[in-house]
């Protein structure tokens, strides 16, 4: 006999109304997401400088790991904050996630000995050339005087060092006046290096007969400075343009006194800035319209000439050594 189900069960399953059994349903298992591969990205190489050759502190941002199964830990060797010596090497970093998966990266570290000078205090003693008198505008290196331009070059090359460069130039002065001012200027500047140039006004006034007196005074100042353990840089006179308003010294007299200044450089083993040769002779375009004073571009060249002498005499060797 067919069984009749209650009306209330008409819309339900037979099992739900007690009308028989059916196969149990299988529970749905949650899908396990696929983990993203563990990755680690290191920072860019680090370049450090030291002026003493001693180890410096290495600091960097810890690399960020991506992917993997949290939590993820990152460790680096050497650690940020470590002292590292002069040389080149690398930092190695490793990331480890909760499933013990690992990945690594590394970045370079270089510690260089920055170029420095063994001296920091300079005195420039002289006349209008030291003072900075110009005759037309044609500036390239920042600064109105060769001393300002020279200081710019020093700070550009040796940014880790402080410098003082005292300008003791007085326009129109003769060598006897420069010699008279020398002791006080040296004392007030406490200079380690004396840049000495003068004699053009003597030559333009008295001609060849002043040459011996100029050289004698340059020699006395040089000898005294060296006796005080002050290094000296002597400079030849720049060319003058014959027939101009202020360039009245004969080319032969300029060549004669410069030969004697170069001889002083050799005998006293001073630094020597051969400005005459650097300018290239009497028709140099770096001499201004008055025939005597350099253009600002000429002062650029004077600064560059002194700079190369200073670099050759006093620069400590810079470089990178292998890490021990």
CSV table of C-alpha atoms in Angstrom, one decimal:
chain,number,residue,atom,x,y,z
A,1,UNK,CA,0.0,0.0,0.0
A,2,UNK,CA,1.5,3.4,-1.0
A,3,UNK,CA,2.4,5.7,1.9
A,4,UNK,CA,0.8,9.1,1.9
A,5,UNK,CA,2.9,12.0,3.2
A,6,UNK,CA,1.4,14.8,5.2
A,7,UNK,CA,0.8,17.9,3.2
A,8,UNK,CA,3.3,19.9,5.3
A,9,UNK,CA,6.0,17.6,4.0
A,10,UNK,CA,5.1,18.0,0.4
A,11,UNK,CA,7.8,20.5,-0.2
A,12,UNK,CA,10.5,18.8,1.9
A,13,UNK,CA,12.7,15.8,1.3
A,14,UNK,CA,11.5,12.4,2.3
A,15,UNK,CA,14.3,12.1,4.9
A,16,UNK,CA,13.3,15.3,6.5
A,17,UNK,CA,9.8,14.2,7.1
A,18,UNK,CA,10.7,10.8,8.4
A,19,UNK,CA,9.8,9.2,5.1
A,20,UNK,CA,12.9,7.2,4.6
A,21,UNK,CA,16.7,7.8,4.4
A,22,UNK,CA,19.0,9.3,1.8
A,23,UNK,CA,22.8,9.4,1.3
A,24,UNK,CA,24.5,12.0,3.6
A,25,UNK,CA,26.0,15.0,1.8
A,26,UNK,CA,29.9,15.5,1.9
A,27,UNK,CA,30.9,18.8,3.7
A,28,UNK,CA,32.7,21.3,1.4
A,29,UNK,CA,36.4,21.7,2.4
A,30,UNK,CA,37.7,25.4,2.4
A,31,UNK,CA,40.2,26.1,-0.4
A,32,UNK,CA,43.8,26.7,0.9
A,33,UNK,CA,45.2,29.8,-0.9
A,34,UNK,CA,48.5,29.3,-2.7
A,35,UNK,CA,51.3,31.2,-1.0
A,36,UNK,CA,53.2,33.8,-3.0
A,37,UNK,CA,56.9,32.9,-3.3
A,38,UNK,CA,59.1,34.5,-0.7
A,39,UNK,CA,61.1,37.4,-2.1
A,40,UNK,CA,63.6,39.9,-0.6
A,41,UNK,CA,64.8,43.1,-2.2
A,42,UNK,CA,68.1,44.7,-1.0
A,43,UNK,CA,68.8,48.5,-1.1
A,44,UNK,CA,71.2,50.1,-3.5
A,45,UNK,CA,75.0,49.9,-2.9
A,46,UNK,CA,76.3,52.2,-0.1
A,47,UNK,CA,79.3,54.4,-0.6
A,48,UNK,CA,80.9,55.9,2.5
A,49,UNK,CA,83.9,58.3,3.1
A,50,UNK,CA,86.5,58.7,5.8
A,51,UNK,CA,89.1,61.3,6.1
A,52,UNK,CA,91.1,59.5,8.8
A,53,UNK,CA,91.3,56.0,7.5
A,54,UNK,CA,89.4,54.7,10.6
A,55,UNK,CA,86.2,52.6,10.4
A,56,UNK,CA,83.0,54.4,9.9
A,57,UNK,CA,79.4,53.6,10.9
A,58,UNK,CA,77.3,51.7,8.3
A,59,UNK,CA,73.6,52.5,8.4
A,60,UNK,CA,70.9,51.2,6.0
A,61,UNK,CA,67.2,50.4,5.9
A,62,UNK,CA,66.5,46.7,6.5
A,63,UNK,CA,65.3,45.1,3.3
A,64,UNK,CA,61.6,44.4,3.0
A,65,UNK,CA,60.4,40.8,2.3
A,66,UNK,CA,57.3,40.0,0.2
A,67,UNK,CA,55.3,36.8,-0.1
A,68,UNK,CA,55.9,33.7,1.9
A,69,UNK,CA,53.9,32.7,5.0
A,70,UNK,CA,53.8,35.2,7.9
A,71,UNK,CA,55.5,35.9,10.1
A,72,UNK,CA,58.6,36.6,8.1
A,73,UNK,CA,61.9,37.6,9.7
A,74,UNK,CA,64.9,39.3,8.0
A,75,UNK,CA,68.5,39.4,9.3
A,76,UNK,CA,71.6,41.0,7.7
A,77,UNK,CA,75.3,40.7,8.2
A,78,UNK,CA,77.0,43.1,9.1
A,79,UNK,CA,74.0,44.7,10.8
A,80,UNK,CA,73.1,48.3,10.4
A,81,UNK,CA,75.0,50.4,12.9
A,82,UNK,CA,78.2,48.3,12.6
A,83,UNK,CA,81.6,49.9,12.1
A,84,UNK,CA,83.1,49.0,8.8
A,85,UNK,CA,86.7,49.5,7.7
A,86,UNK,CA,88.2,51.1,4.6
A,87,UNK,CA,87.7,48.9,1.6
A,88,UNK,CA,84.9,47.2,-0.4
A,89,UNK,CA,82.6,44.4,0.6
A,90,UNK,CA,78.9,43.5,0.9
A,91,UNK,CA,76.0,43.1,3.3
A,92,UNK,CA,74.2,39.8,3.1
A,93,UNK,CA,70.5,39.5,4.1
A,94,UNK,CA,68.3,36.5,4.5
A,95,UNK,CA,64.5,36.3,4.9
A,96,UNK,CA,62.8,33.3,6.6
A,97,UNK,CA,59.1,32.7,6.8
A,98,UNK,CA,56.8,30.5,9.0
A,99,UNK,CA,57.3,27.5,6.8
A,100,UNK,CA,61.1,27.8,7.0
A,101,UNK,CA,61.4,28.9,3.4
A,102,UNK,CA,64.4,31.2,2.9
A,103,UNK,CA,65.6,33.7,0.3
A,104,UNK,CA,68.6,36.0,0.2
A,105,UNK,CA,70.0,39.2,-1.4
A,106,UNK,CA,73.1,41.3,-0.9
A,107,UNK,CA,74.3,44.8,-1.7
A,108,UNK,CA,77.7,46.4,-1.9
A,109,UNK,CA,79.5,48.6,0.6
A,110,UNK,CA,82.5,50.8,-0.2
A,111,UNK,CA,84.4,52.8,2.3
A,112,UNK,CA,86.9,55.2,0.6
A,113,UNK,CA,89.6,57.4,2.0
A,114,UNK,CA,88.4,60.8,1.0
A,115,UNK,CA,91.2,63.1,-0.5
A,116,UNK,CA,92.4,65.6,2.1
A,117,UNK,CA,95.2,68.1,2.4
A,118,UNK,CA,97.7,68.1,5.1
A,119,UNK,CA,97.2,71.8,5.5
A,120,UNK,CA,94.1,73.9,6.0
A,121,UNK,CA,95.2,77.6,6.5
A,122,UNK,CA,96.4,79.7,3.6
A,123,UNK,CA,97.6,83.3,3.3
A,124,UNK,CA,97.7,85.0,-0.1
A,125,UNK,CA,100.1,88.0,0.1
A,126,UNK,CA,100.5,90.5,-2.7
A,127,UNK,CA,99.2,93.5,-4.7
A,128,UNK,CA,96.2,94.1,-7.0
A,129,UNK,CA,96.5,90.7,-8.5
A,130,UNK,CA,95.9,89.1,-5.1
A,131,UNK,CA,93.3,91.7,-4.3
A,132,UNK,CA,91.4,90.8,-7.5
A,133,UNK,CA,91.5,93.9,-9.7
A,134,UNK,CA,89.9,93.0,-13.1
A,135,UNK,CA,89.4,94.9,-16.4
A,136,UNK,CA,86.4,93.1,-17.9
A,137,UNK,CA,83.7,90.6,-16.9
A,138,UNK,CA,84.1,87.0,-18.0
A,139,UNK,CA,83.5,84.9,-14.9
A,140,UNK,CA,83.5,81.1,-15.0
A,141,UNK,CA,84.6,79.8,-11.5
A,142,UNK,CA,82.4,81.5,-8.8
A,143,UNK,CA,84.2,84.3,-7.0
A,144,UNK,CA,85.5,87.8,-7.7
A,145,UNK,CA,89.1,87.2,-6.8
A,146,UNK,CA,91.5,84.3,-7.5
A,147,UNK,CA,91.5,83.6,-3.7
A,148,UNK,CA,87.7,83.1,-3.8
A,149,UNK,CA,88.0,81.0,-6.9
A,150,UNK,CA,90.8,79.0,-5.3
A,151,UNK,CA,88.7,78.5,-2.1
A,152,UNK,CA,85.8,77.2,-4.3
A,153,UNK,CA,88.1,74.7,-6.0
A,154,UNK,CA,89.5,73.5,-2.6
A,155,UNK,CA,86.0,73.1,-1.1
A,156,UNK,CA,84.8,71.3,-4.2
A,157,UNK,CA,87.7,68.8,-4.1
A,158,UNK,CA,87.9,68.4,-0.3
A,159,UNK,CA,84.3,68.8,1.0
A,160,UNK,CA,85.2,67.1,4.2
A,161,UNK,CA,87.7,69.8,5.3
A,162,UNK,CA,87.3,73.3,6.6
A,163,UNK,CA,89.6,75.9,5.0
A,164,UNK,CA,90.6,79.5,5.6
A,165,UNK,CA,92.2,81.4,2.8
A,166,UNK,CA,93.1,85.0,3.8
A,167,UNK,CA,93.3,87.6,1.1
A,168,UNK,CA,96.1,90.0,2.1
A,169,UNK,CA,96.3,91.8,-1.3
A,170,UNK,CA,96.5,95.6,-1.4
A,171,UNK,CA,96.3,97.3,-4.9
A,172,UNK,CA,99.3,99.4,-5.9
A,173,UNK,CA,101.8,98.2,-3.4
A,174,UNK,CA,105.5,97.8,-4.0
A,175,UNK,CA,107.6,94.9,-2.7
A,176,UNK,CA,109.0,96.9,0.2
A,177,UNK,CA,105.4,97.5,1.4
A,178,UNK,CA,104.4,93.9,1.0
A,179,UNK,CA,107.5,92.8,3.0
A,180,UNK,CA,106.6,95.3,5.7
A,181,UNK,CA,103.1,93.8,6.0
A,182,UNK,CA,104.2,90.2,5.9
A,183,UNK,CA,104.9,89.5,9.6
A,184,UNK,CA,101.5,90.9,10.8
A,185,UNK,CA,99.6,89.2,8.0
A,186,UNK,CA,101.2,85.8,8.7
A,187,UNK,CA,100.6,86.2,12.5
A,188,UNK,CA,96.9,87.2,12.0
A,189,UNK,CA,96.2,84.4,9.5
A,190,UNK,CA,98.1,81.7,11.4
A,191,UNK,CA,98.7,80.3,7.9
A,192,UNK,CA,100.4,77.0,7.2
A,193,UNK,CA,100.9,78.0,3.5
A,194,UNK,CA,102.1,81.4,2.2
A,195,UNK,CA,101.1,82.1,-1.5
A,196,UNK,CA,103.5,85.0,-2.4
A,197,UNK,CA,103.4,87.1,-5.6
A,198,UNK,CA,104.4,90.7,-6.3
A,199,UNK,CA,106.8,93.0,-8.1
A,200,UNK,CA,104.7,94.3,-11.1
A,201,UNK,CA,104.3,97.8,-9.6
A,202,UNK,CA,108.1,98.0,-9.0
A,203,UNK,CA,108.8,97.0,-12.6
A,204,UNK,CA,106.3,99.3,-14.0
A,205,UNK,CA,107.8,102.2,-12.1
A,206,UNK,CA,111.5,101.6,-12.0
A,207,UNK,CA,112.0,99.0,-14.8
A,208,UNK,CA,114.9,96.5,-14.9
A,209,UNK,CA,116.8,98.2,-12.0
A,210,UNK,CA,114.1,97.0,-9.6
A,211,UNK,CA,114.5,93.3,-10.4
A,212,UNK,CA,117.3,92.5,-7.9
A,213,UNK,CA,115.5,94.3,-5.1
A,214,UNK,CA,112.2,92.4,-5.9
A,215,UNK,CA,113.9,89.1,-5.9
A,216,UNK,CA,115.9,89.9,-2.7
A,217,UNK,CA,112.6,90.7,-0.8
A,218,UNK,CA,110.9,87.6,-2.2
A,219,UNK,CA,113.8,85.6,-1.0
A,220,UNK,CA,113.8,87.2,2.5
A,221,UNK,CA,110.1,86.5,3.0
A,222,UNK,CA,110.5,82.9,1.8
A,223,UNK,CA,113.4,82.2,4.0
A,224,UNK,CA,111.6,83.7,7.1
A,225,UNK,CA,108.4,81.8,6.4
A,226,UNK,CA,110.3,78.5,6.0
A,227,UNK,CA,112.1,79.2,9.3
A,228,UNK,CA,108.6,79.4,10.9
A,229,UNK,CA,107.7,76.0,9.3
A,230,UNK,CA,105.3,77.7,6.8
A,231,UNK,CA,105.3,76.3,3.3
A,232,UNK,CA,105.7,78.8,0.5
A,233,UNK,CA,104.3,78.9,-3.0
A,234,UNK,CA,106.0,81.5,-5.2
A,235,UNK,CA,104.5,82.7,-8.5
A,236,UNK,CA,105.9,84.1,-11.6
A,237,UNK,CA,104.5,87.4,-12.9
A,238,UNK,CA,101.8,87.3,-15.6
A,239,UNK,CA,102.5,88.7,-19.0
A,240,UNK,CA,101.9,92.4,-19.7
A,241,UNK,CA,100.7,93.7,-23.1
A,242,UNK,CA,103.2,96.1,-24.6
A,243,UNK,CA,101.7,99.5,-25.6
A,244,UNK,CA,98.8,99.3,-23.3
A,245,UNK,CA,97.8,101.8,-20.6
A,246,UNK,CA,99.2,99.9,-17.6
A,247,UNK,CA,101.3,97.1,-19.1
A,248,UNK,CA,104.4,99.2,-19.4
A,249,UNK,CA,107.1,96.7,-18.4
A,250,UNK,CA,109.1,95.3,-21.3
A,251,UNK,CA,108.6,91.7,-22.2
A,252,UNK,CA,112.3,91.1,-21.7
A,253,UNK,CA,112.2,92.4,-18.1
A,254,UNK,CA,109.2,90.1,-17.3
A,255,UNK,CA,111.1,87.1,-18.7
A,256,UNK,CA,114.2,88.0,-16.7
A,257,UNK,CA,112.5,88.4,-13.3
A,258,UNK,CA,110.5,85.2,-13.9
A,259,UNK,CA,113.6,83.3,-14.6
A,260,UNK,CA,115.0,84.5,-11.2
A,261,UNK,CA,111.8,83.6,-9.4
A,262,UNK,CA,111.9,80.1,-10.9
A,263,UNK,CA,115.5,79.9,-9.6
A,264,UNK,CA,114.2,80.9,-6.1
A,265,UNK,CA,111.7,78.0,-6.3
A,266,UNK,CA,114.5,75.6,-7.1
A,267,UNK,CA,116.9,76.8,-4.5
A,268,UNK,CA,114.4,77.0,-1.7
A,269,UNK,CA,112.4,74.0,-2.9
A,270,UNK,CA,109.1,75.9,-2.7
A,271,UNK,CA,106.0,75.3,-4.5
A,272,UNK,CA,106.0,77.2,-7.8
A,273,UNK,CA,103.0,78.5,-9.8
A,274,UNK,CA,104.4,79.5,-13.2
A,275,UNK,CA,101.6,81.9,-14.1
A,276,UNK,CA,103.6,83.4,-17.0
A,277,UNK,CA,103.8,80.0,-18.8
A,278,UNK,CA,100.1,79.2,-18.0
A,279,UNK,CA,99.0,82.5,-19.6
A,280,UNK,CA,100.9,81.8,-22.8
A,281,UNK,CA,102.9,85.0,-23.4
A,282,UNK,CA,102.4,88.7,-24.0
A,283,UNK,CA,99.4,88.5,-26.3
A,284,UNK,CA,97.4,86.3,-23.9
A,285,UNK,CA,93.6,87.0,-24.2
A,286,UNK,CA,93.5,86.5,-20.4
A,287,UNK,CA,95.1,89.9,-19.9
A,288,UNK,CA,92.4,92.6,-19.9
A,289,UNK,CA,92.1,95.8,-21.8
A,290,UNK,CA,94.4,97.7,-19.4
A,291,UNK,CA,97.3,95.4,-20.5
A,292,UNK,CA,98.2,94.5,-16.9
A,293,UNK,CA,95.4,92.9,-14.9
A,294,UNK,CA,93.9,89.5,-15.8
A,295,UNK,CA,90.3,89.1,-16.9
A,296,UNK,CA,88.1,87.1,-14.5
A,297,UNK,CA,88.8,84.1,-16.8
A,298,UNK,CA,92.5,84.9,-16.2
A,299,UNK,CA,91.8,84.8,-12.5
A,300,UNK,CA,90.1,81.4,-13.1
A,301,UNK,CA,93.4,80.2,-14.6
A,302,UNK,CA,95.4,81.6,-11.7
A,303,UNK,CA,93.2,79.8,-9.2
A,304,UNK,CA,93.5,76.6,-11.2
A,305,UNK,CA,97.3,76.9,-11.4
A,306,UNK,CA,97.6,77.4,-7.6
A,307,UNK,CA,95.1,74.6,-7.0
A,308,UNK,CA,97.2,72.1,-8.9
A,309,UNK,CA,100.3,73.2,-7.0
A,310,UNK,CA,98.5,72.7,-3.7
A,311,UNK,CA,97.1,69.4,-4.8
A,312,UNK,CA,100.5,68.1,-5.9
A,313,UNK,CA,102.3,69.3,-2.7
A,314,UNK,CA,99.7,68.5,0.0
A,315,UNK,CA,97.1,66.0,-1.0
A,316,UNK,CA,97.0,62.8,1.0
A,317,UNK,CA,96.5,59.7,-1.1
A,318,UNK,CA,92.9,58.8,-1.6
A,319,UNK,CA,91.7,55.3,-2.5
A,320,UNK,CA,89.9,52.1,-1.6
A,321,UNK,CA,91.6,49.1,-0.1
A,322,UNK,CA,90.4,45.5,0.1
A,323,UNK,CA,88.4,44.7,3.3
A,324,UNK,CA,90.4,42.5,5.7
